[in-house]
PDB file of C-alpha atoms and ligand atoms in Angstrom:
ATOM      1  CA  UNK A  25     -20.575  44.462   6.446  1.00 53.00           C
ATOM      2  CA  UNK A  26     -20.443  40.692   4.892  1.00 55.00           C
ATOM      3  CA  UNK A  27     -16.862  39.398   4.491  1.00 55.00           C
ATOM      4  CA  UNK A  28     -16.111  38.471   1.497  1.00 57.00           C
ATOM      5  CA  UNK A  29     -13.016  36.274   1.712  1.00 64.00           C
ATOM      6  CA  UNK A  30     -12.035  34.384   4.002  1.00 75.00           C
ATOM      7  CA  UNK A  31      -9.049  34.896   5.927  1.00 90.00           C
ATOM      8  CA  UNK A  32      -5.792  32.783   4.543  1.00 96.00           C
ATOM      9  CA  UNK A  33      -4.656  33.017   8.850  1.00 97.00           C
ATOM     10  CA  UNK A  34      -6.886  29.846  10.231  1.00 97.00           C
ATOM     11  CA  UNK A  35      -6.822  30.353  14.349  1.00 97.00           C
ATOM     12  CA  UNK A  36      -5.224  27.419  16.493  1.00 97.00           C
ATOM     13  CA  UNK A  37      -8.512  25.774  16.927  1.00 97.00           C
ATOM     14  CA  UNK A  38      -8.766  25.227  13.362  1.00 97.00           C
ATOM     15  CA  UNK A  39      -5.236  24.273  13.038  1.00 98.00           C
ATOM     16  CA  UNK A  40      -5.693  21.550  15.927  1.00 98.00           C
ATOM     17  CA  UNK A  41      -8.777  20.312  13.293  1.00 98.00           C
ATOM     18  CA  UNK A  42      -6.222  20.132  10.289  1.00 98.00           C
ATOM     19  CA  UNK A  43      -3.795  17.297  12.327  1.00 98.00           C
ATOM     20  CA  UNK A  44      -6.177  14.111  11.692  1.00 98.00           C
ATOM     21  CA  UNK A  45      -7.256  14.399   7.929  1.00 98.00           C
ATOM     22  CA  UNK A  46      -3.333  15.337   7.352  1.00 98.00           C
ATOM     23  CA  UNK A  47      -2.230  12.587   9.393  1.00 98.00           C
ATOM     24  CA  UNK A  48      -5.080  10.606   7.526  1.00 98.00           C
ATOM     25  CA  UNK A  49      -3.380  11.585   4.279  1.00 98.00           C
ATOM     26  CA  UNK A  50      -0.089  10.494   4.948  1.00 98.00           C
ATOM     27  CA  UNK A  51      -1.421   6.974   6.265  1.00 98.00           C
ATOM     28  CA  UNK A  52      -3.257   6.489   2.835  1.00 98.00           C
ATOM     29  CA  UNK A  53       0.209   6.937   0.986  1.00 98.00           C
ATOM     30  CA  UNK A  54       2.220   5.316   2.892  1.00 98.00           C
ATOM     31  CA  UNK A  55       0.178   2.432   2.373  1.00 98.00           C
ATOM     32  CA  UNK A  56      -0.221   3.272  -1.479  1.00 98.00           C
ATOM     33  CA  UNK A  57       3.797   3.134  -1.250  1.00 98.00           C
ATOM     34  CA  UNK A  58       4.548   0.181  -0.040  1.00 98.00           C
ATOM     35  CA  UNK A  59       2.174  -1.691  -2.359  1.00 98.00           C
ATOM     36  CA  UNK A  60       3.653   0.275  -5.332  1.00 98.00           C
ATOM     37  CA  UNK A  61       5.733  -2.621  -6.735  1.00 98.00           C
ATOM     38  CA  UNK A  62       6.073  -3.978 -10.120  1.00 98.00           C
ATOM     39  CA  UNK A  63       2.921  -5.852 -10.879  1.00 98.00           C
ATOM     40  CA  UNK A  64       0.459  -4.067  -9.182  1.00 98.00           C
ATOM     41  CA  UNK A  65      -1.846  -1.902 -11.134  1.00 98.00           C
ATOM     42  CA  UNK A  66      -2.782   1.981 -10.803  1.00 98.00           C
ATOM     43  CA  UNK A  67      -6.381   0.976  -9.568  1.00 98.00           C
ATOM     44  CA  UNK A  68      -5.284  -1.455  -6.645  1.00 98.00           C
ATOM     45  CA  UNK A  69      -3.514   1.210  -5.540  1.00 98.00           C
ATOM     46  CA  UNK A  70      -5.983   3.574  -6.011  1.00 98.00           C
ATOM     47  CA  UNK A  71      -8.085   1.571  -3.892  1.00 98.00           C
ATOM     48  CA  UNK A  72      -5.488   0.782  -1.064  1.00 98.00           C
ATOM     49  CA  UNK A  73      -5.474   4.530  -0.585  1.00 98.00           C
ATOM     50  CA  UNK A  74      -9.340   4.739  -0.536  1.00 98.00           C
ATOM     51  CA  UNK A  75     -10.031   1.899   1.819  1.00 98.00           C
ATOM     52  CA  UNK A  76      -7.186   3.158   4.290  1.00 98.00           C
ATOM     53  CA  UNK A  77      -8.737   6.627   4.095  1.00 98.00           C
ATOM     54  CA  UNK A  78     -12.392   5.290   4.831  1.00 98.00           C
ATOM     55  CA  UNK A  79     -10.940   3.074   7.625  1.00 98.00           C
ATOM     56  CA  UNK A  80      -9.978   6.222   9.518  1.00 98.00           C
ATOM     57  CA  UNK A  81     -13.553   7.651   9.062  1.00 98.00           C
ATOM     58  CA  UNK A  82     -12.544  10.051   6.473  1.00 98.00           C
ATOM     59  CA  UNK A  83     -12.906  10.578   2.614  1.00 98.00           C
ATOM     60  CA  UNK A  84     -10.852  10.928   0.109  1.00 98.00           C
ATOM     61  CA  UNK A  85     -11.211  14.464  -1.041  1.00 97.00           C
ATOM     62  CA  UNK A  86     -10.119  13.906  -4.597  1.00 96.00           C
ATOM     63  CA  UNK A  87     -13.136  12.255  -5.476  1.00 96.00           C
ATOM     64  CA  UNK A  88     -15.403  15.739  -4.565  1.00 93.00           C
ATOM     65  CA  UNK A  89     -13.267  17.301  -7.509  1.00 90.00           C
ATOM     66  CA  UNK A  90     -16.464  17.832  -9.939  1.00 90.00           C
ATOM     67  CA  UNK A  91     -15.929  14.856 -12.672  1.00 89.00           C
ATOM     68  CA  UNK A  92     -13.097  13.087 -10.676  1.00 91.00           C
ATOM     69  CA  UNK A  93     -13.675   9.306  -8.944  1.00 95.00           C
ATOM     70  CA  UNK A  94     -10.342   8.189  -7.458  1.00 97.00           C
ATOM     71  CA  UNK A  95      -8.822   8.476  -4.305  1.00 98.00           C
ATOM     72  CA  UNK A  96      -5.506   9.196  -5.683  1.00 98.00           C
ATOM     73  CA  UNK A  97      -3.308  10.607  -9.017  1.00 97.00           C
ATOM     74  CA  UNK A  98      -1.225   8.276  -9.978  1.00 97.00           C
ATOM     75  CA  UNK A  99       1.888  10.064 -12.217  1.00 97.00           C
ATOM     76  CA  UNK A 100       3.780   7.737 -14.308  1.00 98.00           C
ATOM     77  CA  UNK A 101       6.729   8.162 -16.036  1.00 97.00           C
ATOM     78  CA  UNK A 102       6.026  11.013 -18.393  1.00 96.00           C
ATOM     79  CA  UNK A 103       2.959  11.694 -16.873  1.00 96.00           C
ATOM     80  CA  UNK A 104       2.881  15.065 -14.949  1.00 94.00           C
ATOM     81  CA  UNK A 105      -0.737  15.429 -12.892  1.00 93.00           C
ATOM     82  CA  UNK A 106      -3.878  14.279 -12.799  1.00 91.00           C
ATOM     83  CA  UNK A 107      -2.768  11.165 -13.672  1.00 93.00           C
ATOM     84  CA  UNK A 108      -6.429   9.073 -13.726  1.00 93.00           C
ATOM     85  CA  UNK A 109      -5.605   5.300 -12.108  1.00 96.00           C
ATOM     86  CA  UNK A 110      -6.311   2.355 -14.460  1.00 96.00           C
ATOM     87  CA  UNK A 111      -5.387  -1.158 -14.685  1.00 97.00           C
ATOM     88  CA  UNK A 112      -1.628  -0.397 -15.798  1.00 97.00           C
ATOM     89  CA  UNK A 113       0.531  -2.457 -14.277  1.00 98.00           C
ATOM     90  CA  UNK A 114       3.661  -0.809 -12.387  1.00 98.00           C
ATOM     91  CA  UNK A 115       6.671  -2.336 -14.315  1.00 98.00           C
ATOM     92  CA  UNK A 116      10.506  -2.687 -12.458  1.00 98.00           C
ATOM     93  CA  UNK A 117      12.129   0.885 -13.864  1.00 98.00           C
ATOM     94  CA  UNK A 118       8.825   2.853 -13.526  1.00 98.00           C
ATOM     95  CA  UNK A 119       9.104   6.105 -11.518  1.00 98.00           C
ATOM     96  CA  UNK A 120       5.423   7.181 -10.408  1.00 98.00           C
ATOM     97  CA  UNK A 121       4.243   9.826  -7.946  1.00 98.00           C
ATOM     98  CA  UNK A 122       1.477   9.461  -5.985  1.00 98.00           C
ATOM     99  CA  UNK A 123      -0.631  12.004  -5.048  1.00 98.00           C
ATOM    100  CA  UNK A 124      -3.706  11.836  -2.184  1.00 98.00           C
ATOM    101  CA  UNK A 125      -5.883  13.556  -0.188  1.00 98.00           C
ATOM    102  CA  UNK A 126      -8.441  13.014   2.889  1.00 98.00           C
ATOM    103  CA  UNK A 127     -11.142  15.498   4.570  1.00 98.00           C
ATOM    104  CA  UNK A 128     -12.324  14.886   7.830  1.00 98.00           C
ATOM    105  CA  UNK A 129     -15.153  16.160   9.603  1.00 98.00           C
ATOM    106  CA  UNK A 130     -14.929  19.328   6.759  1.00 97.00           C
ATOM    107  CA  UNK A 131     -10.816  19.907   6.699  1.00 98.00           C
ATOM    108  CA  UNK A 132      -8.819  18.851   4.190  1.00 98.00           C
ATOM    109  CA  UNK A 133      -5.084  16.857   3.792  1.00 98.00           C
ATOM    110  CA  UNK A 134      -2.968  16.557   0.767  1.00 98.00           C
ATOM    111  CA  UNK A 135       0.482  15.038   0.440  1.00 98.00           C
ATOM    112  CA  UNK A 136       2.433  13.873  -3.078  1.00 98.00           C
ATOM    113  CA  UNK A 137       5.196  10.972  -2.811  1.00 98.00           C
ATOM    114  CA  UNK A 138       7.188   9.652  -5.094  1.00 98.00           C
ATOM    115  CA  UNK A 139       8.309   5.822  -5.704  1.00 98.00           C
ATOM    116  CA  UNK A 140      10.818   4.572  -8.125  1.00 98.00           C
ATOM    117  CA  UNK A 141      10.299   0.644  -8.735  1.00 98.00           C
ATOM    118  CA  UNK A 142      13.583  -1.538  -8.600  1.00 97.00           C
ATOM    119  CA  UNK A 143      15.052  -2.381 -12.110  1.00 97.00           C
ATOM    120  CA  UNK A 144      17.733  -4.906 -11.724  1.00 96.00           C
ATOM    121  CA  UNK A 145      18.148  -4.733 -15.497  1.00 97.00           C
ATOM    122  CA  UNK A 146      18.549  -1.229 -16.131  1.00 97.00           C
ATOM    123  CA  UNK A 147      20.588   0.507 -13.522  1.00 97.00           C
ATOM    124  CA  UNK A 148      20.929   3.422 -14.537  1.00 97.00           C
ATOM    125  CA  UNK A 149      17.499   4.110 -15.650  1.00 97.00           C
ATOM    126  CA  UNK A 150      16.861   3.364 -11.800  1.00 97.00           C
ATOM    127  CA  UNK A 151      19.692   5.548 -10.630  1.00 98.00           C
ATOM    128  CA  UNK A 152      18.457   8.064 -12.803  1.00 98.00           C
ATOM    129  CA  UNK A 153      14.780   8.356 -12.240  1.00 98.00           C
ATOM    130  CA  UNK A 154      16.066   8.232  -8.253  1.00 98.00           C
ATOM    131  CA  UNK A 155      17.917  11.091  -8.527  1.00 98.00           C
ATOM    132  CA  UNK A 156      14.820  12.961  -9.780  1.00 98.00           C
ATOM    133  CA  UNK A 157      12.983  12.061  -7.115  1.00 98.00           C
ATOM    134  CA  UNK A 158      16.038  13.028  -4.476  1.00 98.00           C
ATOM    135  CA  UNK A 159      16.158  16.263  -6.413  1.00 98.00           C
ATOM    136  CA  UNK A 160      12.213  16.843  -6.299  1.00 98.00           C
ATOM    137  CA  UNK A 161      12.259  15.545  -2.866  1.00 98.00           C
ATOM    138  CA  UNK A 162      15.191  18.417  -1.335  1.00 98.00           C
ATOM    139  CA  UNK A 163      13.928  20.812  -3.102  1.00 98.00           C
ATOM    140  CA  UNK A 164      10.788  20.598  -1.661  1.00 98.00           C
ATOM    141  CA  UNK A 165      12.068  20.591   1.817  1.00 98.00           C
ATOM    142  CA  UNK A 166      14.205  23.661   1.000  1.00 98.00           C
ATOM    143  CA  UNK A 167      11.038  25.453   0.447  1.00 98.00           C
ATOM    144  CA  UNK A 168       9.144  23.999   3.477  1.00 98.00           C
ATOM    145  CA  UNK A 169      12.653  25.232   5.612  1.00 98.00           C
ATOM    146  CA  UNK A 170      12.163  28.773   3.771  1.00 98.00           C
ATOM    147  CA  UNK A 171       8.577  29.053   4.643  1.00 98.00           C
ATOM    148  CA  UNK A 172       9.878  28.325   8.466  1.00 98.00           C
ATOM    149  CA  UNK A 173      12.289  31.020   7.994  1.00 98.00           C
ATOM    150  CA  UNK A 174      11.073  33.838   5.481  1.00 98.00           C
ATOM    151  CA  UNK A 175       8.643  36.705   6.371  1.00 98.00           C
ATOM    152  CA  UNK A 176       7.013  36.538   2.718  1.00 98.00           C
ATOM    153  CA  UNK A 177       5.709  33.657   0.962  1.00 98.00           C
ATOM    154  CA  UNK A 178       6.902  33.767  -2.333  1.00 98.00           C
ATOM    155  CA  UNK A 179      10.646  33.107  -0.897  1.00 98.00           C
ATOM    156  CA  UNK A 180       9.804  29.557  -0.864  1.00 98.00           C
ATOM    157  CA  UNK A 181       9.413  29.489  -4.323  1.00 98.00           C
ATOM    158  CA  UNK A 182      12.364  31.493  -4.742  1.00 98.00           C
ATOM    159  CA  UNK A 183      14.211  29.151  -2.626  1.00 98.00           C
ATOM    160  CA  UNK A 184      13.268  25.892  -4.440  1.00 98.00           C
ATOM    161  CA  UNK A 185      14.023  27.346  -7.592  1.00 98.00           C
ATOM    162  CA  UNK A 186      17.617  28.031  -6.226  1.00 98.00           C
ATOM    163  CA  UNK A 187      17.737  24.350  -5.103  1.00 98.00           C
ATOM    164  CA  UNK A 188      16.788  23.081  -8.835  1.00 98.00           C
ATOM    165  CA  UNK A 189      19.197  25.112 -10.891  1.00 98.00           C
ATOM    166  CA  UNK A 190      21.953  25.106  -8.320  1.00 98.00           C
ATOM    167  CA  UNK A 191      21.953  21.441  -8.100  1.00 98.00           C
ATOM    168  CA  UNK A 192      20.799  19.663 -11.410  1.00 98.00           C
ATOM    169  CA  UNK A 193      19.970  20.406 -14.931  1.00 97.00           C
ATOM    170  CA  UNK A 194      16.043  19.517 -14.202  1.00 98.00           C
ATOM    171  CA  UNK A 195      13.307  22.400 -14.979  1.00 98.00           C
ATOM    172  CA  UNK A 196      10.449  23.794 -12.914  1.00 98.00           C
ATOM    173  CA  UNK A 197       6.886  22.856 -14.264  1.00 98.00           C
ATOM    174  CA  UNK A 198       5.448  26.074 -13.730  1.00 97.00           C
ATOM    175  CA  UNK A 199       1.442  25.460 -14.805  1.00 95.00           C
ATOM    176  CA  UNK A 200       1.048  23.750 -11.375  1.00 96.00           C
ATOM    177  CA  UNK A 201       1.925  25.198  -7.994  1.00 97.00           C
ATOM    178  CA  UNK A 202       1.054  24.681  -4.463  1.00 98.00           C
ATOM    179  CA  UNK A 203      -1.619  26.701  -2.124  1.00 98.00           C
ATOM    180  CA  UNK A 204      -3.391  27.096   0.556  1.00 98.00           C
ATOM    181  CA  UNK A 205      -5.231  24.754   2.471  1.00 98.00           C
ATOM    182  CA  UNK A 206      -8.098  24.090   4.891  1.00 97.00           C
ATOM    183  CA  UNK A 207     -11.876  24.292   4.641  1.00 96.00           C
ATOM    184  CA  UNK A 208     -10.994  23.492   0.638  1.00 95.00           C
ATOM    185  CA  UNK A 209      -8.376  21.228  -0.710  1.00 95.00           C
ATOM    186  CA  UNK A 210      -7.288  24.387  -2.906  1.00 95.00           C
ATOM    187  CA  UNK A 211      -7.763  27.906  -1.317  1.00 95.00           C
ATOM    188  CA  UNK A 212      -5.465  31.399  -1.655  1.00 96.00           C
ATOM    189  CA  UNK A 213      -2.972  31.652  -1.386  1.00 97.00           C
ATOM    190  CA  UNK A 214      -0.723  30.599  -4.612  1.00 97.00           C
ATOM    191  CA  UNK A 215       2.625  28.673  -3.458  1.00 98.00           C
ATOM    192  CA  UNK A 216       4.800  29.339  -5.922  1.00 98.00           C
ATOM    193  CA  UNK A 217       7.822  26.510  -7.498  1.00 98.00           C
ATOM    194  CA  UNK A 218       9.753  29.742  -8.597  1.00 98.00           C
ATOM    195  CA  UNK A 219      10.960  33.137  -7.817  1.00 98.00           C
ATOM    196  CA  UNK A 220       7.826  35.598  -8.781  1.00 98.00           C
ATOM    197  CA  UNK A 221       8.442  39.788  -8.710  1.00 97.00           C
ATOM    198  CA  UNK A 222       5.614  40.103  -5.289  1.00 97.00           C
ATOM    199  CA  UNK A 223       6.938  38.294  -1.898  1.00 97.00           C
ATOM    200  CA  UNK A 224       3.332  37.524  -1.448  1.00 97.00           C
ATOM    201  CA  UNK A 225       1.209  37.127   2.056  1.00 98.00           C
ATOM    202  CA  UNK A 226       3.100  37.618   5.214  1.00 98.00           C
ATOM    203  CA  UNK A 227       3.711  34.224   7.103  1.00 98.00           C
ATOM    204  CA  UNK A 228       2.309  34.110  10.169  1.00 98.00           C
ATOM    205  CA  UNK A 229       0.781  32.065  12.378  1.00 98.00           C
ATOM    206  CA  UNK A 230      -2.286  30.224  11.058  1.00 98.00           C
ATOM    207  CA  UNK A 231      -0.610  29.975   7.506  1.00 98.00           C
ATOM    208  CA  UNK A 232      -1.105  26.584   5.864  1.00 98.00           C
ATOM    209  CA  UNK A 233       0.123  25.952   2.396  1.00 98.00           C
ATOM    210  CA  UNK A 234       0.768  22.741   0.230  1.00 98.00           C
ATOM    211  CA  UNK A 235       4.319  22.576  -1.013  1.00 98.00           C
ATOM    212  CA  UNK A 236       4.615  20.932  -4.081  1.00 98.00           C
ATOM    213  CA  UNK A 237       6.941  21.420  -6.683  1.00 98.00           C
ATOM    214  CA  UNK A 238       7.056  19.465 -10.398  1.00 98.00           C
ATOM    215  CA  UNK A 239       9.944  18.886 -11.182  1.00 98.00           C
ATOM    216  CA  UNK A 240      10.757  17.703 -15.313  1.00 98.00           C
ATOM    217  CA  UNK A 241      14.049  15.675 -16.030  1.00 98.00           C
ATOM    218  CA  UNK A 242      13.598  17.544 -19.703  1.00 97.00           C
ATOM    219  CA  UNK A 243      11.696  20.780 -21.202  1.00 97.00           C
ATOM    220  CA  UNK A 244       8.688  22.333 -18.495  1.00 96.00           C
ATOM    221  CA  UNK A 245       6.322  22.288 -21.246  1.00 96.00           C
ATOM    222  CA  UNK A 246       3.462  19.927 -20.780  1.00 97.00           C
ATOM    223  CA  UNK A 247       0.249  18.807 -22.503  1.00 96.00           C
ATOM    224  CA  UNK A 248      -3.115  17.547 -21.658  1.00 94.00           C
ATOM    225  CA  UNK A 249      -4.089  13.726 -23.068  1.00 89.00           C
ATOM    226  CA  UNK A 250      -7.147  13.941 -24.987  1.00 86.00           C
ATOM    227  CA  UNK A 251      -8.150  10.925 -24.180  1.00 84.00           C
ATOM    228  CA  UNK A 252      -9.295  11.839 -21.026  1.00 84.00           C
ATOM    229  CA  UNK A 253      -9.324  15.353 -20.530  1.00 86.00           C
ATOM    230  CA  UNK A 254      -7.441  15.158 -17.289  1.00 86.00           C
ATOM    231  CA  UNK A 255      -3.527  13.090 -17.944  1.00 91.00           C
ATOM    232  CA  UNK A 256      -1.175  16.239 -18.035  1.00 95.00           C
ATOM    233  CA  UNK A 257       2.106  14.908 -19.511  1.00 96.00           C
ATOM    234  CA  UNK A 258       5.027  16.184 -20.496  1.00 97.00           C
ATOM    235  CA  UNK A 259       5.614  17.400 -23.926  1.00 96.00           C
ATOM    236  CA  UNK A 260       8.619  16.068 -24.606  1.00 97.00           C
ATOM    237  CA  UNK A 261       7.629  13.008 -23.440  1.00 96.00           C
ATOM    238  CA  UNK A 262      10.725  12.646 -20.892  1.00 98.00           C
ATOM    239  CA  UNK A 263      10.187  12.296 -17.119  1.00 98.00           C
ATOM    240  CA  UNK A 264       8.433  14.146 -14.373  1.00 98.00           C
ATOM    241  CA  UNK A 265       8.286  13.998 -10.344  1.00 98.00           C
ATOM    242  CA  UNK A 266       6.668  15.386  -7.575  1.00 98.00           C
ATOM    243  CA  UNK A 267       6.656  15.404  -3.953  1.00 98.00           C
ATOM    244  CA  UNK A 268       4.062  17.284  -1.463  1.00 98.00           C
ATOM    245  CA  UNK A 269       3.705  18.175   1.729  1.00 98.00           C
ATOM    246  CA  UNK A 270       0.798  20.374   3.360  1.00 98.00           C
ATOM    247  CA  UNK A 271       3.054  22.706   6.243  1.00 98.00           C
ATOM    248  CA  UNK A 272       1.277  24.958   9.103  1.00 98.00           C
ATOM    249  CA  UNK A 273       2.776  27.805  10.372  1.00 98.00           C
ATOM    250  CA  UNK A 274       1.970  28.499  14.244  1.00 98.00           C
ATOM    251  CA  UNK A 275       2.950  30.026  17.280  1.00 97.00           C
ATOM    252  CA  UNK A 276       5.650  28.102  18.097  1.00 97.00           C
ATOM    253  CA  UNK A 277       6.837  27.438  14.947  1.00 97.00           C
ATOM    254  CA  UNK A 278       6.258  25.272  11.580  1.00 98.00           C
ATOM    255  CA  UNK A 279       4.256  21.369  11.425  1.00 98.00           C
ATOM    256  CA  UNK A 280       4.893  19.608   8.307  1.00 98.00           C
ATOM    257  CA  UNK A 281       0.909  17.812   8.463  1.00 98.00           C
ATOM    258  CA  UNK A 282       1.561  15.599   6.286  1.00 98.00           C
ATOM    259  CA  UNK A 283       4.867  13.899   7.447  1.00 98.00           C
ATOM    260  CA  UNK A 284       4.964  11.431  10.375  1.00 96.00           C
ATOM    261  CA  UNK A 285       7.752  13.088  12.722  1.00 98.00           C
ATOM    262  CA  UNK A 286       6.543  16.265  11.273  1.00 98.00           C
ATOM    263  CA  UNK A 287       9.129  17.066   9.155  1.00 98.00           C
ATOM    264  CA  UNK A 288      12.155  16.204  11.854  1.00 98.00           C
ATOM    265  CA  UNK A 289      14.662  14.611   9.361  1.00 98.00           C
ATOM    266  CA  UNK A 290      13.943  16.380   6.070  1.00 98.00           C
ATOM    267  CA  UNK A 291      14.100  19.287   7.979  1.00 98.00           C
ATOM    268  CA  UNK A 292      17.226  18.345  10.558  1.00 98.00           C
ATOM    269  CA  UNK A 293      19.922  19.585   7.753  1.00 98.00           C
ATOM    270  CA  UNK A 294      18.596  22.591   7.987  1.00 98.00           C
ATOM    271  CA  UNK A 295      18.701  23.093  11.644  1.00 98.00           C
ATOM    272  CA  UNK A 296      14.987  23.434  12.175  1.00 98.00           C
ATOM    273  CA  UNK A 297      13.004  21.365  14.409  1.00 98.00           C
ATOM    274  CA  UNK A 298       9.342  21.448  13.415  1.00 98.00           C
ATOM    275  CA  UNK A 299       7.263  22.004  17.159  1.00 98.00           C
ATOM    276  CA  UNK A 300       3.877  19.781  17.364  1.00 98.00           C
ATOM    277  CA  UNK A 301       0.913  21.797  17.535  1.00 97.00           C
ATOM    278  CA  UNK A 302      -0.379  21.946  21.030  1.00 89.00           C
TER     279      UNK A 302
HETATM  280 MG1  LIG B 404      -1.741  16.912  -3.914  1.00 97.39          MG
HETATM  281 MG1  LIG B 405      -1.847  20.037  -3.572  1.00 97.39          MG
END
């Protein structure tokens, strides 16, 4: 019989081949975030990921999207997804996330920070657009400590949903949601940013999923630019943030790819300690 879908379990060999274009991910934007300053534009940044990417021997995977020819989306402000780099300049008060991915030798990374650049002249513009991204941030962590926890999937979306309305007045974008991840950037299965009726796959070992929830200061409602066909932005033209992290599940317990200790501090108030994959 021919298989038609692929498993959403990937064995520990192919885990052990989705550490490097993770790790290669997470180099890219860590690079992209410490040049994300006032006065540097979208593109430059755009360009620090790609070169950082191609220095490691990989490629960004963003650019394989059909139509698409960065390395990274650059969100700003209002701006939700897909936001297309250009020659803006980042100005002191601007809060943009940064989203990037790498594949190497055929697997893929993806990872989503968030920067908010200093604003000595409005402080509380800063403060607030900071304590989106600390909201976005935990709550993206509380899903990544459900999905080391749960026996169903869909909890994590349950659980950062929890975090959101327990802790702020924020809403959930809910056109955009997480998934799996491996041989494609986007595979099955749906990671959800809310609670959903199914509890989805069982996680088990071999499991990896993107956690990434949007999270909007105002309304969830967004719209596309028709400029460009791509800029998502919020409707009511009031902030939005996102963080992202691509997480295996295996044998001896959860990896957060995409995070340098693995996911040891945004994961140590939770109790968990995230075991390397050997
Ligand atoms: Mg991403
Ligand atoms: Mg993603």
């Amino acid at each position: 019989m021919r298989k038609l879908h692929r498993s959403i379990y990937k064995s520990p060999a192919q885990l052990k081949l989705m550490l490097e274009p993770n790790r290669i991910t997470a180099l890219a934007l860590a690079e992209a975030k410490k040049a994300a300053v006032a006065g540097t534009s979208l593109l430059e940044l755009d360009a620090i990921a790609e070169q950082t990417i191609r220095d490691m021997g990989a490629e960004p995977n963003f650019m394989l999207e059909p139509g698409y020819r960065h390395t990274i989306c650059a969100n700003v402000n209002d701006v939700v997804v897909h936001g297309v780099p250009t020659d803006y300049v980042l100005q002191p008060g601007d809060i943009i996330s940064i989203d990037c991915g790498a594949i190497y030798k055929g697997w893929n990374g993806d990872s989503a920070v968030t920067v908010v650049v200093p604003d000595p002249d409005r402080p509380e513009l800063q403060q607030q657009r900071e304590a989106l991204s600390y909201h976005t941030e935990q709550s993206m962590w509380h899903g990544i400590a459900s999905l080391a926890r749960t026996q169903y999937l869909n909890q994590v979306g349950a659980d950062i949903e929890k975090y959101i309305v327990e802790n702020s007045k924020y809403s959930i974008v809910q056109e955009y949601i997480g998934h799996g991840i491996g041989r494609s950037m986007h595979e099955d299965p749906p990671v959800y940013n809310y609670a959903v009726a199914r509890k989805g796959p069982e996680v088990k070992p071999g499991l990896v999923v993107a956690i990434e929830p949007i999270i909007a200061a105002g309304r969830n409602d967004t719209t596309v630019d028709a400029s460009d066909g791509w800029t998502v932005r919020m409707a009511d033209g009031q902030d939005s943030c996102q963080w992202e992290h691509s997480v295996a599940v295996h044998k001896d317990g959860i990896w957060v790819l995409t995070a340098a200790d693995g996911g040891a501090a945004g994961l140590k108030p939770f109790g968990i300690t995230p075991t390397p994959i050997a």
